[in-house]
Amino acid sequence: MQPRGLSVTEAYAVADRLPGWLTEDQARCLYDAAAAVPPGSTVVEIGSHHGRSAVMLAAALPPAARLVAVDPFPDDWRYGAAGTEAAFRANLAGAVLADVVDLRVATSAEVRAGWHGALHLVYVDGKHDYWTCRDDLRWSEHVVAGGTVLVHDAFSSLGVTTALVRELATSGTLRYCGRVGSLARLEVARPRLTDRLRVLKELPWWGRNLLVKVLLRLRLAALARALGHHDQADPY
């Protein structure tokens, strides 16, 4: 179903022109997840930046569905800057997707505190510290059984990974299904022991990514390339 008139390839051609960190495979994962929600559904995105992921999600939505994009756009954030909100709105308008996106300029916690209604899909890419990520994962409480929670940078950030591992080790309602790069896919379902063990098997890859980040900060890109990382940006 392609209600917005954009195939996944066309949507990525638009998104790939925008600043941000989302591989083509990850973009396709977002598109497919959004295309699978029922008509009239609401999808929530935590962290929007310039709209790279929002374009993929909004382009795939079925009829009468909407994307609620949540981002406070703070100027003091590492990747924030004056004008980011305006750029996000302009990018959606340029993609002819503004009419299906409801932007909430607020924190995830603020929006969730007043949230009512079921969700079928939540995409988490907010602040990467442990406490914020744990709080963002609470959006899963609004996701219907069988629904999807996607978490970006799930295995390339100390804060996100520790929050995710902690949550999946104890949750009785979230199961880990796998990853696309460092984009984790979770399902709202009772986890099995194999689901919990599957998360632990990702930790060596996470450790490699943390080492790569250290090497990049030490300007040791050649060593990072020896570990298979050929980008100037952190692993994502």
mmCIF file of C-alpha atoms in Angstrom:
data_model
loop_
_atom_site.group_PDB
_atom_site.id
_atom_site.type_symbol
_atom_site.label_atom_id
_atom_site.label_comp_id
_atom_site.label_asym_id
_atom_site.label_seq_id
_atom_site.Cartn_x
_atom_site.Cartn_y
_atom_site.Cartn_z
ATOM 1 C CA MET A 1 0.000 0.000 0.000
ATOM 2 C CA GLN A 2 1.476 3.337 -1.060
ATOM 3 C CA PRO A 3 -1.127 5.983 -0.155
ATOM 4 C CA ARG A 4 1.296 8.870 -0.398
ATOM 5 C CA GLY A 5 2.285 7.957 -3.934
ATOM 6 C CA LEU A 6 5.898 7.256 -2.982
ATOM 7 C CA SER A 7 7.545 3.875 -3.242
ATOM 8 C CA VAL A 8 10.197 3.002 -0.684
ATOM 9 C CA THR A 9 12.886 3.809 -3.260
ATOM 10 C CA GLU A 10 11.327 7.194 -4.032
ATOM 11 C CA ALA A 11 10.901 7.995 -0.347
ATOM 12 C CA TYR A 12 14.528 7.176 0.379
ATOM 13 C CA ALA A 13 15.667 9.342 -2.527
ATOM 14 C CA VAL A 14 13.975 12.249 -0.729
ATOM 15 C CA ALA A 15 15.176 11.300 2.762
ATOM 16 C CA ASP A 16 18.757 10.701 1.659
ATOM 17 C CA ARG A 17 19.116 14.373 0.737
ATOM 18 C CA LEU A 18 18.453 15.377 4.339
ATOM 19 C CA PRO A 19 21.018 15.547 7.161
ATOM 20 C CA GLY A 20 20.914 12.723 9.658
ATOM 21 C CA TRP A 21 21.962 9.164 10.399
ATOM 22 C CA LEU A 22 19.833 6.455 8.815
ATOM 23 C CA THR A 23 21.103 3.837 6.395
ATOM 24 C CA GLU A 24 19.071 2.758 3.385
ATOM 25 C CA ASP A 25 18.339 -0.627 4.975
ATOM 26 C CA GLN A 26 17.154 1.088 8.168
ATOM 27 C CA ALA A 27 15.020 3.488 6.132
ATOM 28 C CA ARG A 28 13.375 0.528 4.413
ATOM 29 C CA CYS A 29 12.701 -1.048 7.806
ATOM 30 C CA LEU A 30 10.910 2.125 8.954
ATOM 31 C CA TYR A 31 8.935 2.324 5.717
ATOM 32 C CA ASP A 32 7.819 -1.314 5.905
ATOM 33 C CA ALA A 33 6.809 -0.971 9.572
ATOM 34 C CA ALA A 34 4.735 2.144 8.871
ATOM 35 C CA ALA A 35 3.119 0.597 5.790
ATOM 36 C CA ALA A 36 1.991 -2.360 7.922
ATOM 37 C CA VAL A 37 -0.077 -0.362 10.444
ATOM 38 C CA PRO A 38 -3.875 -0.369 9.960
ATOM 39 C CA PRO A 39 -5.589 2.576 8.220
ATOM 40 C CA GLY A 40 -6.399 5.363 10.662
ATOM 41 C CA SER A 41 -3.551 4.420 13.003
ATOM 42 C CA THR A 42 -1.215 6.762 14.825
ATOM 43 C CA VAL A 43 2.546 6.278 14.701
ATOM 44 C CA VAL A 44 4.860 8.093 17.131
ATOM 45 C CA GLU A 45 8.425 9.186 16.395
ATOM 46 C CA ILE A 46 10.671 10.307 19.256
ATOM 47 C CA GLY A 47 13.430 12.535 17.874
ATOM 48 C CA SER A 48 13.008 14.084 14.440
ATOM 49 C CA HIS A 49 16.064 16.255 13.650
ATOM 50 C CA HIS A 50 15.755 17.336 9.969
ATOM 51 C CA GLY A 51 13.129 14.742 9.079
ATOM 52 C CA ARG A 52 15.114 11.905 7.520
ATOM 53 C CA SER A 53 13.195 9.196 9.408
ATOM 54 C CA ALA A 54 9.926 11.153 9.427
ATOM 55 C CA VAL A 55 9.882 11.172 5.633
ATOM 56 C CA MET A 56 10.212 7.387 5.507
ATOM 57 C CA LEU A 57 7.494 6.843 8.098
ATOM 58 C CA ALA A 58 5.034 9.409 6.740
ATOM 59 C CA ALA A 59 5.488 8.334 3.106
ATOM 60 C CA ALA A 60 4.416 4.787 3.950
ATOM 61 C CA LEU A 61 1.361 5.481 6.090
ATOM 62 C CA PRO A 62 -1.956 3.988 4.957
ATOM 63 C CA PRO A 63 -5.085 6.145 4.506
ATOM 64 C CA ALA A 64 -6.174 8.323 7.447
ATOM 65 C CA ALA A 65 -3.080 7.386 9.460
ATOM 66 C CA ARG A 66 -0.842 10.072 10.944
ATOM 67 C CA LEU A 67 2.648 10.464 12.322
ATOM 68 C CA VAL A 68 3.136 12.297 15.610
ATOM 69 C CA ALA A 69 6.704 13.607 15.582
ATOM 70 C CA VAL A 70 8.032 14.570 19.016
ATOM 71 C CA ASP A 71 11.123 16.760 19.360
ATOM 72 C CA PRO A 72 11.836 19.761 21.632
ATOM 73 C CA PHE A 73 14.531 21.020 19.208
ATOM 74 C CA PRO A 74 16.811 22.368 21.960
ATOM 75 C CA ASP A 75 19.545 24.730 20.781
ATOM 76 C CA ASP A 76 21.989 23.353 23.333
ATOM 77 C CA TRP A 77 21.698 19.731 22.179
ATOM 78 C CA ARG A 78 24.771 18.241 20.520
ATOM 79 C CA TYR A 79 23.049 18.034 17.139
ATOM 80 C CA GLY A 80 20.607 20.877 17.687
ATOM 81 C CA ALA A 81 20.906 24.329 16.234
ATOM 82 C CA ALA A 82 18.774 27.372 15.727
ATOM 83 C CA GLY A 83 16.541 26.728 12.741
ATOM 84 C CA THR A 84 16.335 22.935 13.031
ATOM 85 C CA GLU A 85 12.584 23.011 13.664
ATOM 86 C CA ALA A 86 12.066 25.296 10.665
ATOM 87 C CA ALA A 87 14.225 22.993 8.537
ATOM 88 C CA PHE A 88 12.187 19.966 9.641
ATOM 89 C CA ARG A 89 8.911 21.657 8.688
ATOM 90 C CA ALA A 90 10.332 22.818 5.359
ATOM 91 C CA ASN A 91 11.643 19.345 4.533
ATOM 92 C CA LEU A 92 8.249 17.770 5.179
ATOM 93 C CA ALA A 93 6.543 20.425 3.090
ATOM 94 C CA GLY A 94 9.034 19.854 0.273
ATOM 95 C CA ALA A 95 8.216 16.141 0.366
ATOM 96 C CA VAL A 96 4.458 16.941 0.363
ATOM 97 C CA LEU A 97 4.065 15.087 3.659
ATOM 98 C CA ALA A 98 3.292 17.896 6.112
ATOM 99 C CA ASP A 99 -0.421 17.113 6.099
ATOM 100 C CA VAL A 100 0.080 13.699 7.725
ATOM 101 C CA VAL A 101 2.615 14.788 10.360
ATOM 102 C CA ASP A 102 1.590 16.302 13.679
ATOM 103 C CA LEU A 103 4.719 17.932 15.139
ATOM 104 C CA ARG A 104 4.847 18.279 18.921
ATOM 105 C CA VAL A 105 7.635 20.642 19.991
ATOM 106 C CA ALA A 106 8.043 19.156 23.466
ATOM 107 C CA THR A 107 9.906 16.407 25.240
ATOM 108 C CA SER A 108 8.881 12.782 24.920
ATOM 109 C CA ALA A 109 7.957 12.686 28.627
ATOM 110 C CA GLU A 110 5.750 15.759 28.307
ATOM 111 C CA VAL A 111 3.808 14.364 25.367
ATOM 112 C CA ARG A 112 3.479 10.893 26.872
ATOM 113 C CA ALA A 113 2.141 12.288 30.148
ATOM 114 C CA GLY A 114 -1.004 13.445 28.358
ATOM 115 C CA TRP A 115 -1.219 10.672 25.797
ATOM 116 C CA HIS A 116 -4.403 8.664 25.306
ATOM 117 C CA GLY A 117 -5.026 6.116 22.628
ATOM 118 C CA ALA A 118 -3.464 2.964 21.243
ATOM 119 C CA LEU A 119 -0.455 2.879 18.934
ATOM 120 C CA HIS A 120 0.779 0.276 16.474
ATOM 121 C CA LEU A 121 4.286 1.613 15.954
ATOM 122 C CA VAL A 122 6.758 3.728 17.941
ATOM 123 C CA TYR A 123 10.174 4.804 16.686
ATOM 124 C CA VAL A 124 12.655 5.871 19.381
ATOM 125 C CA ASP A 125 15.621 8.063 18.446
ATOM 126 C CA GLY A 126 15.708 10.641 21.234
ATOM 127 C CA LYS A 127 18.468 11.580 23.643
ATOM 128 C CA HIS A 128 20.915 8.736 24.064
ATOM 129 C CA ASP A 129 21.487 8.781 27.810
ATOM 130 C CA TYR A 130 20.328 5.822 29.904
ATOM 131 C CA TRP A 131 17.557 7.612 31.823
ATOM 132 C CA THR A 132 15.964 9.303 28.801
ATOM 133 C CA CYS A 133 16.006 6.114 26.764
ATOM 134 C CA ARG A 134 14.430 4.092 29.589
ATOM 135 C CA ASP A 135 11.727 6.730 29.789
ATOM 136 C CA ASP A 136 11.200 6.754 26.012
ATOM 137 C CA LEU A 137 10.752 2.986 26.039
ATOM 138 C CA ARG A 138 7.698 3.523 28.242
ATOM 139 C CA TRP A 139 5.852 4.493 25.053
ATOM 140 C CA SER A 140 5.604 0.741 24.497
ATOM 141 C CA GLU A 141 2.865 0.741 27.158
ATOM 142 C CA HIS A 142 0.598 2.396 24.549
ATOM 143 C CA VAL A 143 1.465 -0.065 21.764
ATOM 144 C CA VAL A 144 -1.061 -2.804 21.030
ATOM 145 C CA ALA A 145 -0.152 -6.478 21.365
ATOM 146 C CA GLY A 146 1.817 -7.492 18.294
ATOM 147 C CA GLY A 147 2.785 -3.882 17.610
ATOM 148 C CA THR A 148 6.310 -2.705 16.895
ATOM 149 C CA VAL A 149 8.875 -0.572 18.732
ATOM 150 C CA LEU A 150 11.971 0.445 16.763
ATOM 151 C CA VAL A 151 15.031 1.828 18.578
ATOM 152 C CA HIS A 152 17.805 3.570 16.676
ATOM 153 C CA ASP A 153 21.454 3.449 17.820
ATOM 154 C CA ALA A 154 20.476 0.478 19.937
ATOM 155 C CA PHE A 155 23.956 -1.057 19.799
ATOM 156 C CA SER A 156 26.211 1.932 19.264
ATOM 157 C CA SER A 157 25.549 4.020 22.361
ATOM 158 C CA LEU A 158 26.432 3.320 25.976
ATOM 159 C CA GLY A 159 23.232 4.900 27.284
ATOM 160 C CA VAL A 160 20.827 3.398 24.753
ATOM 161 C CA THR A 161 22.316 -0.089 24.896
ATOM 162 C CA THR A 162 22.372 -0.306 28.676
ATOM 163 C CA ALA A 163 18.807 1.010 28.856
ATOM 164 C CA LEU A 164 17.636 -1.452 26.226
ATOM 165 C CA VAL A 165 19.386 -4.456 27.757
ATOM 166 C CA ARG A 166 18.040 -3.540 31.198
ATOM 167 C CA GLU A 167 14.502 -3.206 29.822
ATOM 168 C CA LEU A 168 14.546 -6.396 27.785
ATOM 169 C CA ALA A 169 16.037 -8.396 30.656
ATOM 170 C CA THR A 170 13.089 -7.623 32.919
ATOM 171 C CA SER A 171 10.152 -6.745 30.671
ATOM 172 C CA GLY A 172 7.298 -9.188 30.385
ATOM 173 C CA THR A 173 5.808 -7.370 27.374
ATOM 174 C CA LEU A 174 8.713 -6.614 25.005
ATOM 175 C CA ARG A 175 10.612 -9.166 22.945
ATOM 176 C CA TYR A 176 13.720 -8.531 20.883
ATOM 177 C CA CYS A 177 13.279 -9.601 17.252
ATOM 178 C CA GLY A 178 16.572 -8.519 15.691
ATOM 179 C CA ARG A 179 18.325 -5.505 14.244
ATOM 180 C CA VAL A 180 19.137 -3.705 11.009
ATOM 181 C CA GLY A 181 22.572 -2.273 11.656
ATOM 182 C CA SER A 182 22.059 -0.601 14.999
ATOM 183 C CA LEU A 183 18.291 -0.261 14.576
ATOM 184 C CA ALA A 184 16.639 -2.711 16.972
ATOM 185 C CA ARG A 185 13.215 -4.146 16.262
ATOM 186 C CA LEU A 186 11.043 -5.036 19.254
ATOM 187 C CA GLU A 187 7.584 -6.570 19.367
ATOM 188 C CA VAL A 188 5.009 -6.060 22.078
ATOM 189 C CA ALA A 189 4.691 -9.696 23.085
ATOM 190 C CA ARG A 190 5.705 -11.945 25.939
ATOM 191 C CA PRO A 191 9.432 -12.676 25.536
ATOM 192 C CA ARG A 192 10.906 -16.154 25.611
ATOM 193 C CA LEU A 193 14.275 -17.060 27.079
ATOM 194 C CA THR A 194 15.695 -17.248 23.545
ATOM 195 C CA ASP A 195 14.584 -13.652 22.936
ATOM 196 C CA ARG A 196 16.458 -12.451 26.005
ATOM 197 C CA LEU A 197 19.576 -14.419 25.058
ATOM 198 C CA ARG A 198 19.457 -13.017 21.531
ATOM 199 C CA VAL A 199 20.041 -9.528 22.937
ATOM 200 C CA LEU A 200 23.136 -10.656 24.834
ATOM 201 C CA LYS A 201 24.614 -12.074 21.631
ATOM 202 C CA GLU A 202 24.670 -8.516 20.221
ATOM 203 C CA LEU A 203 26.941 -7.191 22.978
ATOM 204 C CA PRO A 204 30.267 -8.040 21.280
ATOM 205 C CA TRP A 205 29.156 -5.993 18.260
ATOM 206 C CA TRP A 206 28.200 -3.167 20.619
ATOM 207 C CA GLY A 207 31.652 -3.322 22.206
ATOM 208 C CA ARG A 208 33.236 -3.086 18.747
ATOM 209 C CA ASN A 209 31.147 0.006 17.999
ATOM 210 C CA LEU A 210 32.167 1.700 21.241
ATOM 211 C CA LEU A 211 35.820 1.013 20.415
ATOM 212 C CA VAL A 212 35.311 2.535 16.958
ATOM 213 C CA LYS A 213 33.829 5.682 18.529
ATOM 214 C CA VAL A 214 36.862 6.009 20.808
ATOM 215 C CA LEU A 215 39.232 5.573 17.872
ATOM 216 C CA LEU A 216 37.434 8.245 15.852
ATOM 217 C CA ARG A 217 37.708 10.706 18.731
ATOM 218 C CA LEU A 218 41.409 9.933 19.001
ATOM 219 C CA ARG A 219 41.728 10.603 15.248
ATOM 220 C CA LEU A 220 42.739 7.006 14.648
ATOM 221 C CA ALA A 221 40.499 6.444 11.633
ATOM 222 C CA ALA A 222 42.936 3.933 10.138
ATOM 223 C CA LEU A 223 42.440 1.637 13.116
ATOM 224 C CA ALA A 224 38.677 2.118 12.865
ATOM 225 C CA ARG A 225 38.857 1.046 9.217
ATOM 226 C CA ALA A 226 40.724 -2.060 10.318
ATOM 227 C CA LEU A 227 37.614 -2.903 12.337
ATOM 228 C CA GLY A 228 35.474 -2.500 9.235
ATOM 229 C CA HIS A 229 34.270 1.062 9.838
ATOM 230 C CA HIS A 230 34.729 3.280 6.773
ATOM 231 C CA ASP A 231 32.630 6.298 7.748
ATOM 232 C CA GLN A 232 33.670 9.515 9.493
ATOM 233 C CA ALA A 233 30.477 9.407 11.563
ATOM 234 C CA ASP A 234 29.954 7.134 14.549
ATOM 235 C CA PRO A 235 28.537 3.656 13.813
ATOM 236 C CA TYR A 236 24.789 3.661 13.378
#
